[in-house]
Each structure stands twice: as structure tokens, then as C-alpha cells.
Coordinates of C-alpha atoms and ligand atoms in Angstrom, one line a residue:
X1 CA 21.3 -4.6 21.5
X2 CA 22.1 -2.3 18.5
X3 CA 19.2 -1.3 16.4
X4 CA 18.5 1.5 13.6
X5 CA 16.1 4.3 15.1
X6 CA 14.2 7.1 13.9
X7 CA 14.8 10.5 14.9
X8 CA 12.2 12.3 13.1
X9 CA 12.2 13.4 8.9
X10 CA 15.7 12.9 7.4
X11 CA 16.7 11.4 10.7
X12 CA 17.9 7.9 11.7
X13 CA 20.9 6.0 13.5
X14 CA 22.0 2.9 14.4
X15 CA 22.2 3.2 18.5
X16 CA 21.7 1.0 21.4
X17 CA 18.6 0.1 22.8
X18 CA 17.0 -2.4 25.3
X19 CA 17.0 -5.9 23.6
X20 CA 12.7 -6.7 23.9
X21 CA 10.9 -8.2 26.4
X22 CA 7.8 -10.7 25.5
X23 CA 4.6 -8.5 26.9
X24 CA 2.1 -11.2 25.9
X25 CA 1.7 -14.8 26.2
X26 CA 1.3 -15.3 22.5
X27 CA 4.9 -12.8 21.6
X28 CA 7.9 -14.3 20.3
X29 CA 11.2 -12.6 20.3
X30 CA 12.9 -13.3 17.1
X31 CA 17.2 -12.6 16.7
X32 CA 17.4 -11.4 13.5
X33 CA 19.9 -13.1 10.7
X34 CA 18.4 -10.9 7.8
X35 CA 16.8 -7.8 7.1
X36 CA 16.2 -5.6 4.2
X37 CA 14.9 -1.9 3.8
X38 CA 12.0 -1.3 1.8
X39 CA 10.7 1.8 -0.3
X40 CA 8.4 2.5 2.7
X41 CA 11.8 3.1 4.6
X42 CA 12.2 5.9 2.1
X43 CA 8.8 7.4 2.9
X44 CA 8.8 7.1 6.3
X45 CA 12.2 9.2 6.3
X46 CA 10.7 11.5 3.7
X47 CA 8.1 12.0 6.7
X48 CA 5.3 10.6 4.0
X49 CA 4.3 8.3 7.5
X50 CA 3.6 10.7 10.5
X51 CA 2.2 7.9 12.5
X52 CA 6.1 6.4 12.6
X53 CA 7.1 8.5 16.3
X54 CA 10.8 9.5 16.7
X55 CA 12.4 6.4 19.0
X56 CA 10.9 4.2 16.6
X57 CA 12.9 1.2 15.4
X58 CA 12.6 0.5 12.3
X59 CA 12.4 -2.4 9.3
X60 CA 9.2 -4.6 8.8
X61 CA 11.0 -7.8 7.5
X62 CA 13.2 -10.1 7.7
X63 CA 14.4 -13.7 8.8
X64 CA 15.7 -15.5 12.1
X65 CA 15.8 -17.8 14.8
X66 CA 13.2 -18.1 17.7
X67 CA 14.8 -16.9 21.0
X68 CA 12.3 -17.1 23.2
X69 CA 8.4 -17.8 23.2
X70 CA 5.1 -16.9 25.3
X71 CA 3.6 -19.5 27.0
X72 CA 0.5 -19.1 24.7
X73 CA 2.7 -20.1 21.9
X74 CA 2.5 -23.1 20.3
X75 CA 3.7 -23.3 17.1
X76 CA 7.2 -22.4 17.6
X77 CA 10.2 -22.9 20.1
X78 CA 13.5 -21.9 20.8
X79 CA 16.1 -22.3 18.3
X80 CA 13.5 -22.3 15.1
X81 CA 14.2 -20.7 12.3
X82 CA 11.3 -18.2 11.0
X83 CA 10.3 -15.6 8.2
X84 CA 8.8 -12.5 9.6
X85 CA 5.5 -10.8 7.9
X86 CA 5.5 -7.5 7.6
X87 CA 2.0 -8.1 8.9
X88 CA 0.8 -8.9 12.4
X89 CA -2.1 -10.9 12.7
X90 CA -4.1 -12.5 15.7
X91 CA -5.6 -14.9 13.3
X92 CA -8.9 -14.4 15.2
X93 CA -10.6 -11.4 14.4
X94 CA -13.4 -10.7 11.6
X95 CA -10.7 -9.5 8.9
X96 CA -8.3 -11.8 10.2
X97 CA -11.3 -14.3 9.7
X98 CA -11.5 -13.3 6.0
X99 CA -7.8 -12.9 5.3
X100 CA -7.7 -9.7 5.3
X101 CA -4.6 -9.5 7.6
X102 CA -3.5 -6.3 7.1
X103 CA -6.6 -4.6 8.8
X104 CA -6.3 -7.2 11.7
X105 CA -8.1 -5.3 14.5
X106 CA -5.1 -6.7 17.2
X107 CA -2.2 -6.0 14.7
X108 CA -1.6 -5.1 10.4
X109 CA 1.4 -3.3 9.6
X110 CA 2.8 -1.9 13.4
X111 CA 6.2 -3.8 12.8
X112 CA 8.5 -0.4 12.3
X113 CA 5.6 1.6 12.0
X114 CA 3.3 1.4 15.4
X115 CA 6.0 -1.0 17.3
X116 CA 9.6 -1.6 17.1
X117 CA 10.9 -3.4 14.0
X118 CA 13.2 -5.8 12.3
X119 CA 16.3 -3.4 12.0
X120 CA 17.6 -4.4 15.2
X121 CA 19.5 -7.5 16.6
X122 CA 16.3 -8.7 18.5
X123 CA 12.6 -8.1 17.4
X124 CA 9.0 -9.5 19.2
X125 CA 6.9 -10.4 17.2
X126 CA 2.8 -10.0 18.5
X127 CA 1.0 -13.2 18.0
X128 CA 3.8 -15.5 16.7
X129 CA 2.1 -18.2 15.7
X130 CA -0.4 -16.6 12.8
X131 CA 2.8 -13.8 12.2
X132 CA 5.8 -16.2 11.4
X133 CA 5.9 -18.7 8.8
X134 CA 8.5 -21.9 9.5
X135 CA 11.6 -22.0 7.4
X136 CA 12.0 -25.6 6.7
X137 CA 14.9 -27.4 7.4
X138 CA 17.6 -27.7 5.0
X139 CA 16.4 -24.3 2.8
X140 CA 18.6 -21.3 2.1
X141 CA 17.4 -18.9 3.7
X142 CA 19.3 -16.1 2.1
X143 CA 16.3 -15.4 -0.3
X144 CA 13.3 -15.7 2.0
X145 CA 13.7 -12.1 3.7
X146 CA 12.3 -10.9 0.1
X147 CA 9.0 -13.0 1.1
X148 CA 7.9 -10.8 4.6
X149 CA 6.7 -8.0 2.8
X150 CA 8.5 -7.2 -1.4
X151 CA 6.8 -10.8 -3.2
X152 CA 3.5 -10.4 -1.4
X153 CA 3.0 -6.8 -2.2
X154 CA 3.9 -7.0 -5.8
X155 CA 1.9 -10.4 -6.0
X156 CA -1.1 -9.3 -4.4
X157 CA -1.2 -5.6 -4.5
X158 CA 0.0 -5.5 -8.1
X159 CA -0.7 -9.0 -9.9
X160 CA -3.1 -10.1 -8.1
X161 CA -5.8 -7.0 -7.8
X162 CA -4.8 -6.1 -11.7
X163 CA -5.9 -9.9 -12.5
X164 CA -3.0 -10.1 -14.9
X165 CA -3.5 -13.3 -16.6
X166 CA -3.1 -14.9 -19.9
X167 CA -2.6 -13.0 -23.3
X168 CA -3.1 -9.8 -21.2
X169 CA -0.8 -6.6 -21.8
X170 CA 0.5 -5.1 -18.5
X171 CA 2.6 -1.8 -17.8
X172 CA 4.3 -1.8 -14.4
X173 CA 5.5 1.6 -13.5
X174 CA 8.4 1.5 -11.0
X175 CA 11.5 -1.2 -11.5
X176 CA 12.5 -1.0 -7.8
X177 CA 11.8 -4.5 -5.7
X178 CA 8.1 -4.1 -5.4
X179 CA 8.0 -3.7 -9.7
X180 CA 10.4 -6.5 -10.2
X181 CA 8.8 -8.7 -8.0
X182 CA 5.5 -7.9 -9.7
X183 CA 7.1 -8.4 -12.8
X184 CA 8.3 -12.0 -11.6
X185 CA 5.1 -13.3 -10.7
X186 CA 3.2 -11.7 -13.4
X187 CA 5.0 -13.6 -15.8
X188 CA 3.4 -16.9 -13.8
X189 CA 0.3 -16.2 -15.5
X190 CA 2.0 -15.4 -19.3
X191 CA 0.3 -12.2 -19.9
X192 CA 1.4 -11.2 -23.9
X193 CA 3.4 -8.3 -22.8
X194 CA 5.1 -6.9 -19.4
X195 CA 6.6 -3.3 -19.9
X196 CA 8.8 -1.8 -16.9
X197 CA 9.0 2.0 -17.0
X198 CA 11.3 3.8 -14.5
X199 CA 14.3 6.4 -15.1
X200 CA 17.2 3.8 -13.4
X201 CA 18.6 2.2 -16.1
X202 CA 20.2 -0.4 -14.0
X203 CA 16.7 -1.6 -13.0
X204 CA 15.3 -1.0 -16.1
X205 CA 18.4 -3.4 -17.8
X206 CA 17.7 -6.0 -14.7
X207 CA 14.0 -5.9 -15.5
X208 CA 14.7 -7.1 -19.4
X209 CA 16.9 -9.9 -18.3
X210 CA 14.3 -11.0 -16.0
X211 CA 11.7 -10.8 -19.3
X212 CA 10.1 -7.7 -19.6
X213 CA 9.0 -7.3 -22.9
X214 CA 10.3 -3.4 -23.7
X215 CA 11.5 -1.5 -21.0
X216 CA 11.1 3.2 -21.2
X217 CA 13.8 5.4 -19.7
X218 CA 10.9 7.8 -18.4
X219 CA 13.7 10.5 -18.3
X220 CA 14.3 10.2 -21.6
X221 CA 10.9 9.2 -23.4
X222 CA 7.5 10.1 -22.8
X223 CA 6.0 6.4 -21.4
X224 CA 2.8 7.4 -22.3
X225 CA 3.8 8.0 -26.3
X226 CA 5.8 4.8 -25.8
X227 CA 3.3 2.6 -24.3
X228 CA 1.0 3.8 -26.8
X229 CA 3.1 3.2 -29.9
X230 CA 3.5 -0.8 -28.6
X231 CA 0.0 -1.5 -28.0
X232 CA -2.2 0.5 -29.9
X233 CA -5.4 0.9 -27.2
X234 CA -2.6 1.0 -24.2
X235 CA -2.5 -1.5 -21.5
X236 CA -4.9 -4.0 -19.9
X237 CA -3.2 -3.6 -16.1
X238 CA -1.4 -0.8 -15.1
X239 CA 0.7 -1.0 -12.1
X240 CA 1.9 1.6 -9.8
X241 CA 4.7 0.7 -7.8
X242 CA 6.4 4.2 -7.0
X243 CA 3.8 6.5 -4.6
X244 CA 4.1 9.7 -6.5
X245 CA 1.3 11.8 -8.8
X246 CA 3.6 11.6 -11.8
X247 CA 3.5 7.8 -11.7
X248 CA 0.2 7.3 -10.5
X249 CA -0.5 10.0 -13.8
X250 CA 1.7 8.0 -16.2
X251 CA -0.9 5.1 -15.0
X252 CA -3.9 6.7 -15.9
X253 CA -3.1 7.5 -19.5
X254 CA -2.3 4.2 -20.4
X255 CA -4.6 2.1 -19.5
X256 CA -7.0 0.3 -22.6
X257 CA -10.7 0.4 -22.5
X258 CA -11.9 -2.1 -19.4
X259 CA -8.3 -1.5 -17.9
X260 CA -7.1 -2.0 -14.1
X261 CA -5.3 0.0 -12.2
X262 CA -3.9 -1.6 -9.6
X263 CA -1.9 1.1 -7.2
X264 CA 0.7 -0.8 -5.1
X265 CA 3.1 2.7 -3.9
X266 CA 2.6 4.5 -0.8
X267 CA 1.8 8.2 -1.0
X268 CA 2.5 11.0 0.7
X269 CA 0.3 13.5 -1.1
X270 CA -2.8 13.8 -3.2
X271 CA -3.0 12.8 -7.2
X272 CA -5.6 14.1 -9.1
X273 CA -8.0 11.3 -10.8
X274 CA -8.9 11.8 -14.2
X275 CA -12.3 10.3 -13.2
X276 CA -13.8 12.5 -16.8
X277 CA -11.6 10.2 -18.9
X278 CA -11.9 6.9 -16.7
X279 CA -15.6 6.3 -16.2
X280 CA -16.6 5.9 -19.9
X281 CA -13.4 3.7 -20.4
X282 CA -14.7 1.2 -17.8
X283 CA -11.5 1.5 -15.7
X284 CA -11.0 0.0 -12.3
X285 CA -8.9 1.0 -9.6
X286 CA -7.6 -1.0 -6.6
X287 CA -5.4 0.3 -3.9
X288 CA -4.6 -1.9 -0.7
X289 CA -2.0 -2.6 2.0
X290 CA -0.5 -6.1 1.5
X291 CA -2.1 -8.7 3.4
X292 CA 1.2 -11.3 3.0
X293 CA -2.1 -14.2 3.1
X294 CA 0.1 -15.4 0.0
X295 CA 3.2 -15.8 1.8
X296 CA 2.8 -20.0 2.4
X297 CA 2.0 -20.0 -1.5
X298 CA 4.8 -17.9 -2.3
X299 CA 7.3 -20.3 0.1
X300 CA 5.9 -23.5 -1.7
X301 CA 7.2 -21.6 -5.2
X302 CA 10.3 -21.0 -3.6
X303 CA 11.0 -24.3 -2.3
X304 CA 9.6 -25.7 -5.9
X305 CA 12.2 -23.7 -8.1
X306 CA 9.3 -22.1 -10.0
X307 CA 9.9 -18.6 -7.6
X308 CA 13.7 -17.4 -8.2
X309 CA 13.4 -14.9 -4.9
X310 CA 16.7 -14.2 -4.6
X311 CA 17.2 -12.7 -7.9
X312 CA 16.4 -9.1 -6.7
X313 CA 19.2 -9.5 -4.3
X314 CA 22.2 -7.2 -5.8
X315 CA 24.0 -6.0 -2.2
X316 CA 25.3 -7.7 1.1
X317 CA 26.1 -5.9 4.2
X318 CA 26.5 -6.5 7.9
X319 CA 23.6 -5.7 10.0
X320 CA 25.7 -3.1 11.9
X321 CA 26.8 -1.0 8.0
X322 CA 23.3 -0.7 8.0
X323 CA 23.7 3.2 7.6
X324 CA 25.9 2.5 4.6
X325 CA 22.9 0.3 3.5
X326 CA 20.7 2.9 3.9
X327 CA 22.7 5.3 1.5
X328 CA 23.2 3.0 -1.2
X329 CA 19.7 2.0 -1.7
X330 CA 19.0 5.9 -1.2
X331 CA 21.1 6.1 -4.4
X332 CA 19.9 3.1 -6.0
X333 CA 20.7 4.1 -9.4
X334 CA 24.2 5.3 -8.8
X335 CA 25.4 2.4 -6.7
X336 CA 23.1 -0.5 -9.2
X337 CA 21.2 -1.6 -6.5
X338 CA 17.6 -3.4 -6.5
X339 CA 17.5 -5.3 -3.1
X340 CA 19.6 -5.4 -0.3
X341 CA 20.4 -7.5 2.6
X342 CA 21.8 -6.7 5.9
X343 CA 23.0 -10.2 7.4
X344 CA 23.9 -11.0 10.8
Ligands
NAD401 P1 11.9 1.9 -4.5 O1 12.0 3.3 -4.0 O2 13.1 1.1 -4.5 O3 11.5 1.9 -6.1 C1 10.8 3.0 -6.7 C2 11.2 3.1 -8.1 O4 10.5 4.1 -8.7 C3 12.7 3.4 -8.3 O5 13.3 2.5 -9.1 C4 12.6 4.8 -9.0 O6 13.7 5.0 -9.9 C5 11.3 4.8 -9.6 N1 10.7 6.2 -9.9 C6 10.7 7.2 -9.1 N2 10.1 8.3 -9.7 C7 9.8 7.9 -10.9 C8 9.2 8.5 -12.1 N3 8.8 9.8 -12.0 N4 9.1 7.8 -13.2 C9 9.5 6.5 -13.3 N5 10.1 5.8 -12.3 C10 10.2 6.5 -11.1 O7 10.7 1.3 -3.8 P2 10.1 -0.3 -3.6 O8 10.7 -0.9 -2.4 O9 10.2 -1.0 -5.0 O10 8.6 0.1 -3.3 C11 7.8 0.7 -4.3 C12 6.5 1.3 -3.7 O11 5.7 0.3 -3.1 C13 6.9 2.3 -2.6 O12 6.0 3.4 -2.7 C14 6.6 1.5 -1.4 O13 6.3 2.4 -0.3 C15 5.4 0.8 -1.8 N6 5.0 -0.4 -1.0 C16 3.7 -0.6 -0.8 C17 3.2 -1.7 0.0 C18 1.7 -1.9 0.1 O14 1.3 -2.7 0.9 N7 0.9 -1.3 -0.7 C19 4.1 -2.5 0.6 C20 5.5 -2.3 0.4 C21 5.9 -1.2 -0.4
ZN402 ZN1 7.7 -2.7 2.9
ZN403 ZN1 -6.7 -10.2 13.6

């Protein structure tokens, strides 16, 4: 099978490798009809992930149809048609136990990371049935691949540990597919204001059509001045959904009295935490890998029409221009992409 590998920092190609074997009873092998690269791509290639080993295949989400099952699984069978976490769980474990999934002691994020992932034609999956969510039959599938990994993150990681909720003011920092989606389902909860700041105007311009309330060019304006200016005190949930110090700074400087900061992005390097100014503001902080344990709520929005998932789909490609794929979300604000989907 063909499959996009890692050859170290700055290094990748899409090459031929041995389609998986099921090593457990309770493994599924999954032929993939969709993928999608994420902003942990980005890092991982940046080297900001030294645990990914060169030989690695890589991806963490996507969509397809059971090829083959363990005889410990139950849940599934041939022909099926699934949605990948970007989390493995055993579903038996103490933090499996209390849904914390993503530090499952048998799994948590190895898809593309630990073990080979979802950019490939074939995938296995480790403990299918508590891993893979059924796509029912009759639904597009076309927008689901944005529920493995880019809906939960921004819903849990962002919304979720920021407790946006009604009448509150909240600044999301980074409009790239983990932003927007927080953006999306923070609006579920009709905070009084959403602000998006990021430098790509195409995002930024997508994130006002999808209801942000003001959007700042941080290339152009200070945030911090801007967010200021709107709100007076600053913001009641900050969220960070780019990975670097400047962002995770622009966070801390505008957060009101009894703010949250809830940091979704994955860094590669230190930030330094204006703890001096925090404490006596009565700021929280929350950092977490997603657990996906939203992922059946998230499908039952979907499937409802209150969810709109495939909104943050703006490119197509086949699964073998992945390399193209690669590039253009590279150069996201050049080419006006947000998400994009490599189809099979
Ligand atoms: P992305 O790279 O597409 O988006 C990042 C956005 O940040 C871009 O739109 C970029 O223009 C903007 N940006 C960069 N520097 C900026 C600056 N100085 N000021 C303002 N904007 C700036 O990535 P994504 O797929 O949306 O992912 C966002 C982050 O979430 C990444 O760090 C990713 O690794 C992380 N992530 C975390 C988890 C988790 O479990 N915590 C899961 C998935 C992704
Ligand atoms: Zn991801
Ligand atoms: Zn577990």
C-alpha cells in the first residue's frame, strides 16, 4: 500500500509500505476513504514531537470501511463504515474508566505518533471497538473526518475547559481548524462576544461569516489594544489554539479578572507565565490532550443539523496528492485554506 512517511524534521514522502497486519485480537484494520492533516502535522515536521521516529506513518484521523477484524472484536465487521479517534482507548483501564482517554494506559494519542497512522491506504486500529465510532447508514460522510480529532479538541480542549457559556466574552487566538471549530461550538452556548485573532485574513474573513463577533489582523493591530478597547476588563475565556509564546502571551494579557485560559496548541518550546500578574486576577489555566469522549455527542449534533462540520472543509485532493496537500495547508494563507481532505 502507499502511505505518507516521516523521514526525520522537514522530511516526509508518500512511499510504499506493507499494508498492516491485525497483531491483537481486539485490532481492526481500517481502508481509509478520508483523511485530513492537522496542525500537529506541522509540529511534528517542525521536529516540536521527537517521540514521532523516522519510518513513522503518519495522520491521526480519518474515516473508512472495516477490512478486517480480531476475533476479540465485537462491535464491528467487515464492510462497516467507521470514524477514527485520534485516540486509542482499551476502554478498561482506570483513566479509561474516568474518560480520560487520552492518558489510556494501553493506548492515547499513538495513531501517527507512537504507531502507524491514518495517511495511508490501510490503518489498524488497537482496540477497535472503544476506538471507532459507527457511521450510520445513509450519512455523508464527507464531514465526519473533522470529528476524529479538530471538533473534539476545540470543543473540549478550548470550550469546554474555558466553560464558555452564556453572556460570557471569549477571545480565541488562532483561526486555523482547531479555532474555528472552537469558535463553532462556542457559539452553542451564546457567549455575548467570540473574537478570532490570527494574521490570515482568509481565516480571519471565514471566522466572521461563521459569527465571530470582531475579528484582529495580529500583523497589523496589536490584539491586546484591540481586545481591550471592545471589552473594557478584557475577556472571560481566552483560548490558545496556535502552540507558540507569542500567542500563548497575547492570552495572558487579555484575560478579565476571574478569566480562563484554556491552552488547546501544542508547543515545542517554553512560554513564560506572567504568574505576578495572574494570581491576584484569579486566573485559571487548563492545558490537556483531547480525550475525543465527546465524539458520540458531537455525531448526534451532526446527524441533528445543529453541528455544520463540514463548514471548515475549503480543499479536496486524492489521497495519493497528499504531498500537494501537504504544501497547501503549509501555506494556508496563500492558497485560502482552513481544512482539507484527502479522499480515496
Ligand atoms: P493551524 O496551524 O492550521 O492553525 C494555527 C493558526 O495560528 C494559523 O491560522 C496561523 O495563521 C495562526 N498563527 C500563527 N502564529 C500566529 C500569531 N503569532 N498570531 C496570531 N495567529 C497566529 O493548526 P490547527 O490544526 O488549527 O491546530 C491548532 C493548534 O492545536 C496546533 O498547535 C495543534 O498542534 C494543536 N492541537 C492540539 C490538540 C490537543 O489535544 N491539545 C489536538 C489537535 C491539535
Ligand atoms: Zn490533530
Ligand atoms: Zn485505557
Amino acid at each position: 500500500m502507499k502511505a505518507l512517511v516521516y523521514g526525520g524534521p522537514g522530511k516526509k514522502s508518500w512511499e510504499e509500505k506493507a499494508k498492516p497486519l491485525l497483531l491483537h485480537p481486539s485490532d481492526a484494520i481500517v481502508r481509509i476513504t478520508r483523511t485530513t492533516i492537522c496542525g500537529t502535522d506541522l509540529h511534528i515536521l517542525k521536529g516540536d514531537v521527537p517521540a514521532v521516529e523516522k519510518g513513522r506513518i503518519l495522520g491521526h484521523e480519518g474515516v473508512g470501511v472495516i477490512e478486517e477484524v480480531g476475533q476479540g472484536v465485537q462491535s464491528f465487521k467487515k464492510g462497516d463504515r467507521c470514524l477514527i479517534s485520534c485516540i486509542t482507548s482499551c476502554g478498561r483501564c482506570a483513566p479509561c474508566k474516568s474518560e480520560r482517554y487520552s492518558h489510556c494506559e494501553n493506548g492515547g494519542w499513538v495513531l501517527g505518533h507512537l504507531i502507524d497512522g491514518t495517511q495511508a491506504e490501510y490503518v489498524r486500529i488497537p482496540f477497535a471497538d472503544t476506538s471507532l465510532y459507527r457511521i450510520p447508514e445513509g450519512v455523508d460522510e464527507a464531514p465526519l473526518v473533522t470529528l476524529s480529532d479538530t471538533f473534539p479538541t476545540g470543543f473540549e480542549v478550548g470550550v469546554l475547559n474555558g466553560k464558555v457559556s452564556l453572556g460570557k466574552t471569549v477571545a480565541i487566538v488562532g483561526a486555523g481548524p482547531i479555532g474555528i471549530a472552537a469558535l463553532l461550538t462556542a457559539k452553542l452556548f451564546s457567549p455575548e462576544a467570540i473574537y478570532l485573532i490570527d494574521r490570515d485574513l482568509f481565516r480571519l474573513e471565514l471566522a466572521r461569516s461563521f459569527g465571530a463577533t470582531e475579528t484582529v489582523d495580529a500583523g497589523a493591530r496589536d490584539p491586546v489594544a484591540a481586545i481591550k478597547e471592545w471589552t473594557g476588563k478584557g475577556v472571560d475565556v481566552a483560548i490558545e489554539a496556535v502552540g507558540t509564546p507569542a500567542t500563548f502571551d497575547i492570552c495572558q494579557n487579555i484575560l478579565a479578572p476571574g478569566g480562563r485560559l484554556a491552552v488547546v496548541g501544542v508547543f515545542g518550546e517554553s512560554v513564560t507565565l506572567r504568574l505576578e500578574k495572574l494570581w491576584i486576577e484569579n486566573v485559571t489555566l487548563t492545558t490537556g490532550l483531547v480525550d475525543t469522549k465527546t465524539i458520540p455527542l458531537l455525531l448526534r449534533m451532526v446527524l441533528a443539523g445543529r453541528l455544520d462540520a463540514g463548514k471548515l472543509i475549503t480543499h479536496r485532493f486524492p489521497l495519493d496528492q497528499i504531498e500537494q496537500a501537504y504544501e497547501t495547508f503549509s501555506q494556508a494563507a496563500r492558497e485560502k485554506a482552513l481544512k482539507i481532505v484527502l479522499q480515496k
